[in-house]
Amino acid sequence: MGPGPSIDSPYHRTKRNLARANGYLRRKEYRKAVQAAVVAFTLKPQCVQLVGKCKHELEFLCIEFCDNFNSHPGVIAFMHGIKIRARPFLAYSPGCEDMVRAKLDIIGERMAAKEREREQRRLAALAEKKAAWLDKGQQALDRGNLARGKAWLRRVADEFGHEPGVLADIGSRLLDKNLLPEAADILAQARAAAPRDHTAYTLGIRACQELGEMGKAEDIYLAAIRQFGGHPLTYLNLARHYLAWRKRDKAYEFARKALDADPGLDEAREIVRRTG
């Protein structure tokens, strides 16, 4: 009597995938169950040369999975939900693996579509909640109830701060109400979360300047240059910043850089003239 099938043979791979499919069914992970079963019934025709115990075992496992699938309450509920009530959903007999796999493919596609619909509904509900919280926060700020407004905006930041632009938007709202320390803090978080968001730098500089924290504003300018590269207008804005800060040598340096990059910047030329 020769050795049995190798561990990587279609026989063992079919068995493993049927076992996975049954395990996913027990855990109510129906789409994963279908995906594993598709692999199993794709491999099964490669086992035609099996004889004896191995052959009978594999046929039994195929029948067992289909029976489990057909009788599982969650599967029944899903199938009824897509208007399929005729049972059995999967009818297996030796040699009809392609038919079972084709049915599983269709069921899997319907499950994927339902998952996409659920995800779309989930995202729409989250977007609605975010918009409602932002509106409540803005209304409170507009009424002068700053503590309540900040509380609503903090909830948005905590739950949705990972989404692009959200933290910068909150920082802008706080800045517009002259809530400078809070705006500076949230905009620092925005830059850390999204280093390529220009708005977070522009608003952060404004917040720090209005707070009189010129050194922090300088740091943001320099971080922007590192992040986005030198731009004539950035150099000019930094020159203005240094001029307001009474750092004439630095104002000259960056006005000169702005002018070198764009000789048409008359304001940069004037700063060079005044500070040179």
GROMACS .gro file of N, CA and C in nm, residues 113-126:
model
   42
  113ALA      N    1  -2.217   4.258  -0.206
  113ALA     CA    2  -2.302   4.374  -0.236
  113ALA      C    3  -2.373   4.422  -0.110
  114LYS      N    4  -2.423   4.327  -0.030
  114LYS     CA    5  -2.489   4.364   0.095
  114LYS      C    6  -2.392   4.430   0.192
  115GLU      N    7  -2.268   4.379   0.196
  115GLU     CA    8  -2.167   4.440   0.283
  115GLU      C    9  -2.138   4.582   0.239
  116ARG      N   10  -2.130   4.604   0.107
  116ARG     CA   11  -2.105   4.740   0.058
  116ARG      C   12  -2.221   4.832   0.093
  117GLU      N   13  -2.343   4.781   0.083
  117GLU     CA   14  -2.460   4.862   0.119
  117GLU      C   15  -2.457   4.898   0.267
  118ARG      N   16  -2.422   4.800   0.350
  118ARG     CA   17  -2.415   4.828   0.494
  118ARG      C   18  -2.306   4.931   0.524
  119GLU      N   19  -2.193   4.918   0.455
  119GLU     CA   20  -2.083   5.012   0.478
  119GLU      C   21  -2.123   5.153   0.433
  120GLN      N   22  -2.192   5.162   0.320
  120GLN     CA   23  -2.238   5.293   0.273
  120GLN      C   24  -2.335   5.356   0.371
  121ARG      N   25  -2.425   5.275   0.427
  121ARG     CA   26  -2.519   5.327   0.526
  121ARG      C   27  -2.446   5.371   0.652
  122ARG      N   28  -2.344   5.292   0.692
  122ARG     CA   29  -2.267   5.326   0.812
  122ARG      C   30  -2.194   5.459   0.792
  123LEU      N   31  -2.129   5.474   0.675
  123LEU     CA   32  -2.055   5.596   0.648
  123LEU      C   33  -2.148   5.717   0.637
  124ALA      N   34  -2.266   5.695   0.577
  124ALA     CA   35  -2.362   5.805   0.566
  124ALA      C   36  -2.411   5.848   0.704
  125ALA      N   37  -2.433   5.751   0.793
  125ALA     CA   38  -2.477   5.784   0.929
  125ALA      C   39  -2.368   5.860   1.004
  126LEU      N   40  -2.243   5.818   0.985
  126LEU     CA   41  -2.133   5.889   1.050
  126LEU      C   42  -2.119   6.031   0.997
   0.00000   0.00000   0.00000
